[in-house]
Coordinates of N, CA and C in Angstrom, one line a residue:
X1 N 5.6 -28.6 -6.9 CA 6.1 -28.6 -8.3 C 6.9 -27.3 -8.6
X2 N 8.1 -27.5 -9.4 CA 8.8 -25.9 -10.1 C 8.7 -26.1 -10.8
X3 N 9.6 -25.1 -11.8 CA 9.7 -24.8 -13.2 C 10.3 -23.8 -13.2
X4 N 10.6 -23.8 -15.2 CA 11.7 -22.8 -15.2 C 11.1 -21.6 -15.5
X5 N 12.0 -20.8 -15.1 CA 11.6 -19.1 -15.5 C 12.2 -19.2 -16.7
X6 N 11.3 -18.0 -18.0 CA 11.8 -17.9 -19.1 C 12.7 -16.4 -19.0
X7 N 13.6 -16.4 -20.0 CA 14.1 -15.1 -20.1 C 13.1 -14.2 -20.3
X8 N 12.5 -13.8 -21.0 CA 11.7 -13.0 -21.4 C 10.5 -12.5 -20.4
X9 N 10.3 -13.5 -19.4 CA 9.3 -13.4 -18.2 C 10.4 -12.6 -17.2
X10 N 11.9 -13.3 -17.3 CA 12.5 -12.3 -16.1 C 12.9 -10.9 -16.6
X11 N 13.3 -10.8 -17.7 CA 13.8 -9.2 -18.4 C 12.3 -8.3 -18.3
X12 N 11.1 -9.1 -18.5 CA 9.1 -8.6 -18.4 C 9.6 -7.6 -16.4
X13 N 9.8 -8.5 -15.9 CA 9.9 -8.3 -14.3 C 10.8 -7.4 -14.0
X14 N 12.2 -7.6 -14.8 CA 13.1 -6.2 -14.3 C 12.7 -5.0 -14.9
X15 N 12.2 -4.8 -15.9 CA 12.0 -3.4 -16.7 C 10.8 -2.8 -15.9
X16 N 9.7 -3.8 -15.7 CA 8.1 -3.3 -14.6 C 8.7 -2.8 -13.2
X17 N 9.4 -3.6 -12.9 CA 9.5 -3.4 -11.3 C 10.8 -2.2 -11.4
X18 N 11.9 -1.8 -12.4 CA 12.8 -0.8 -12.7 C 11.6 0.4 -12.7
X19 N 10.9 0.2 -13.7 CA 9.9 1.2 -13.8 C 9.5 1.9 -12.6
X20 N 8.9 0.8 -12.0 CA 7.9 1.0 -10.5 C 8.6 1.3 -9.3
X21 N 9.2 0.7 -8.7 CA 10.0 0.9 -7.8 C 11.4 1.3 -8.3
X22 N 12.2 1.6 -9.2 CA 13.4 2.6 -9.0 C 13.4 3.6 -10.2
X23 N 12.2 4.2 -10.6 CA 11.9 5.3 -11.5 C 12.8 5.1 -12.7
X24 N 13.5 4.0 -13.2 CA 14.1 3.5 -14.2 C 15.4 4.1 -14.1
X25 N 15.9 4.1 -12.8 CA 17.1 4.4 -12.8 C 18.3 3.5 -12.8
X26 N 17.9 1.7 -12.7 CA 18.3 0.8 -12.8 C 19.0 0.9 -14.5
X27 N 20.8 0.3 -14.7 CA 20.5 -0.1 -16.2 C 19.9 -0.6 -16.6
X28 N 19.9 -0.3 -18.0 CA 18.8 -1.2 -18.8 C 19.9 -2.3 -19.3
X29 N 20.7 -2.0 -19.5 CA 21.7 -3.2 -20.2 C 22.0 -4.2 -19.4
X30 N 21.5 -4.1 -18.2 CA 22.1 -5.1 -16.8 C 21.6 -6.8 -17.4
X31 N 22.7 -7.4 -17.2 CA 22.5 -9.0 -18.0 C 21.9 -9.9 -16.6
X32 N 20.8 -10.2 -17.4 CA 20.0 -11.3 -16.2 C 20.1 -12.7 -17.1
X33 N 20.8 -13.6 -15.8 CA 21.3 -15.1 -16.3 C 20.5 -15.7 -15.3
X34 N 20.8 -17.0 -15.6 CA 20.0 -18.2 -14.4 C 21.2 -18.8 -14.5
X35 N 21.2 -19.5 -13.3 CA 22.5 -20.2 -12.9 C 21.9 -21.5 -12.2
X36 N 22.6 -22.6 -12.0 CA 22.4 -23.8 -11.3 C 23.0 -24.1 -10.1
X37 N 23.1 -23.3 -9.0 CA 23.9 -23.4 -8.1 C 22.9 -23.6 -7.0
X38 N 23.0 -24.8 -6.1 CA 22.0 -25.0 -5.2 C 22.3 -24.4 -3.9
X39 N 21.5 -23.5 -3.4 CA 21.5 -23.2 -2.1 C 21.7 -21.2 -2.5
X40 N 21.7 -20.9 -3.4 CA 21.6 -19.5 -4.0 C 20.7 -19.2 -4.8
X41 N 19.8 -18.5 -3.8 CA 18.7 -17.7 -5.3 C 19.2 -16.6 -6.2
X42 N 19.8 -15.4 -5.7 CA 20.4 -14.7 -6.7 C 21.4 -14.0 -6.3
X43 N 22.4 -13.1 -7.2 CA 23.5 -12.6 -7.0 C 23.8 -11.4 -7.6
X44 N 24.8 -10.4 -7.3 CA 24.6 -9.6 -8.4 C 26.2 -9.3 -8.5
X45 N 26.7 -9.4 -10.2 CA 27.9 -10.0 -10.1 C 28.8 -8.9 -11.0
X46 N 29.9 -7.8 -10.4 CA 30.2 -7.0 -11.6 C 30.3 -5.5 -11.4
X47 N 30.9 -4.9 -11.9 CA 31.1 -3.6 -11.3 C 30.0 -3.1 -11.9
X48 N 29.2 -2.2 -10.8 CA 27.6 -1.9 -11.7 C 27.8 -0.7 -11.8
X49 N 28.6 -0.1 -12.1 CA 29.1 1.2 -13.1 C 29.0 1.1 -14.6
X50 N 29.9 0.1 -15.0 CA 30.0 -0.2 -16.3 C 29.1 -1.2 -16.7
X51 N 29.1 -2.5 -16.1 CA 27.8 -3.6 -16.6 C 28.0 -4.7 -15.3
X52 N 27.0 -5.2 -15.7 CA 26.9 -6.2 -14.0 C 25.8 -7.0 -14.5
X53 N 25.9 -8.2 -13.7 CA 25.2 -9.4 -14.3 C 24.2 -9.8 -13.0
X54 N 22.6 -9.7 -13.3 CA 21.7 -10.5 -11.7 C 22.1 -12.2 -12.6
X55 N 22.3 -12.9 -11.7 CA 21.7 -14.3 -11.4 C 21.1 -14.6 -10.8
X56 N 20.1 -15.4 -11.6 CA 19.3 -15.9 -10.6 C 19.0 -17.1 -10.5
X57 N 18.5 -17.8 -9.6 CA 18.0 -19.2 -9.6 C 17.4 -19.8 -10.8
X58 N 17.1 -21.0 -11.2 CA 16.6 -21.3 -12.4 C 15.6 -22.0 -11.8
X59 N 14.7 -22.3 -11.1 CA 14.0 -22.6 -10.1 C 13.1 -21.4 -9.4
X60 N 11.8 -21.9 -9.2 CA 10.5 -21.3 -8.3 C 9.8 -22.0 -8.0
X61 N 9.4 -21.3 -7.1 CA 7.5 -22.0 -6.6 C 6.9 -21.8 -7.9
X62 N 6.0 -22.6 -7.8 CA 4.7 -22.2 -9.0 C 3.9 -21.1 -9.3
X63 N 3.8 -20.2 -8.1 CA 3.0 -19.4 -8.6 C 4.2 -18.1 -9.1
X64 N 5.6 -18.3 -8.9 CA 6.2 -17.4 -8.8 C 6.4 -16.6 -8.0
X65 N 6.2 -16.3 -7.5 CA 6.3 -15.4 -6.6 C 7.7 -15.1 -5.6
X66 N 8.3 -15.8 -5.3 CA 9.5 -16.3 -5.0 C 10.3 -15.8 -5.5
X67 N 10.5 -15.9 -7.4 CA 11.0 -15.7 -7.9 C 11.3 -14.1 -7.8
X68 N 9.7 -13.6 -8.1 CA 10.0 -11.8 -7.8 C 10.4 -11.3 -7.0
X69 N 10.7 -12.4 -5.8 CA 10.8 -11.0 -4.6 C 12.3 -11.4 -4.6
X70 N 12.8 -12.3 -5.3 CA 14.6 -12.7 -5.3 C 15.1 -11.7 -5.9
X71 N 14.1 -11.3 -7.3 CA 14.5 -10.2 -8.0 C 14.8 -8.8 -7.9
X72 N 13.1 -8.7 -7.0 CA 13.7 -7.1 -6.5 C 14.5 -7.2 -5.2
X73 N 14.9 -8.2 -4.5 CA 15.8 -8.0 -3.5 C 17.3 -7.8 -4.2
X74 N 17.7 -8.5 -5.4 CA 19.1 -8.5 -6.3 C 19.0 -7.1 -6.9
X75 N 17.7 -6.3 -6.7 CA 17.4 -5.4 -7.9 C 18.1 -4.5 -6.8
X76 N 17.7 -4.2 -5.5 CA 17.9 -3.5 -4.3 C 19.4 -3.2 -4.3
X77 N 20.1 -4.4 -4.7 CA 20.9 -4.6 -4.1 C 21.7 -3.9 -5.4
X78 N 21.5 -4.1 -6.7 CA 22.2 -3.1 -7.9 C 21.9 -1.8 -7.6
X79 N 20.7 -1.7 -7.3 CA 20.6 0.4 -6.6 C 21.6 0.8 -6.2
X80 N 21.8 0.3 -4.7 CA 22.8 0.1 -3.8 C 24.0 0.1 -3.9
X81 N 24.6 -0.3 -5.0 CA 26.0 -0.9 -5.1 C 26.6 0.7 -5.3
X82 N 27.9 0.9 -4.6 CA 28.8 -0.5 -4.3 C 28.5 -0.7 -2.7
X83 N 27.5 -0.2 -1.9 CA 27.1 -0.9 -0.8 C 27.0 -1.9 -0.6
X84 N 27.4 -2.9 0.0 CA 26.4 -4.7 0.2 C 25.9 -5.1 1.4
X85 N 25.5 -6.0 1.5 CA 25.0 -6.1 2.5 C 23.5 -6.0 2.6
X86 N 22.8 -6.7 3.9 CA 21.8 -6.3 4.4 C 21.4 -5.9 5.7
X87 N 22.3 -4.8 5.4 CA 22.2 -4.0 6.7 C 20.6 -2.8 6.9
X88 N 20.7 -1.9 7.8 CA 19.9 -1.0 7.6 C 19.2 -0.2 6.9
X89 N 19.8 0.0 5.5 CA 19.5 0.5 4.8 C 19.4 -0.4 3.5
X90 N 19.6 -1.1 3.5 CA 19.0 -2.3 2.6 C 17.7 -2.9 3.5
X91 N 17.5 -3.2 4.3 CA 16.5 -3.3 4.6 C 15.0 -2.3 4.8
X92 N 15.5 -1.0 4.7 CA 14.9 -0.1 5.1 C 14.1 0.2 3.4
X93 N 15.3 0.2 2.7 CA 14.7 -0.3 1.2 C 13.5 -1.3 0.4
X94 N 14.0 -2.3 1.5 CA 13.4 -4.0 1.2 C 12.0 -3.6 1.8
X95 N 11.6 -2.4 2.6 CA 10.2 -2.4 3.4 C 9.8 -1.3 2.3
X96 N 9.9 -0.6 1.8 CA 9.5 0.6 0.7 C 8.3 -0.5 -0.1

């Protein structure tokens, strides 16, 4: 079974996990959308200087969980920018 993620449960997950894992150095204004695109969990879309948008899947497993870890992988990857990739040091991130 899925379901949808609500806004308010994903913007709940970016501000906890900004908090926790990137000492809130993440923007706060960064726009989290859900998109319908099959075969992509998330993206991160935008020059993340000025504003940049995660998407994410509109789709999970049930317990969620899936969902989180799409999040903080897109979240990694806004740190990061304008790096991309998952190279060494995105990964080396993804194990922290």
């Amino acid at each position: 079974m899925k379901f949808n993620f609500s806004d308010r449960r994903l913007r709940r997950w970016f501000t906890t996990y900004n908090a926790r894992h990137f000492g809130n150095e993440l923007p706060s204004g960064t726009q989290l959308r859900f998109h319908h695109e099959p075969g992509y969990w998330g993206w991160v879309v935008g020059d993340c200087e000025e504003s940049c948008t995660v998407r994410m899947n509109h789709e999970c497993t049930p317990d969620s969980r899936v969902g989180r870890i799409y999040l903080l992988h897109e979240m990694v990857h806004l740190e990061q920018w304008p790096y991309g990739g998952h190279g060494p040091r995105f990964q080396a991130r993804m194990q922290e």
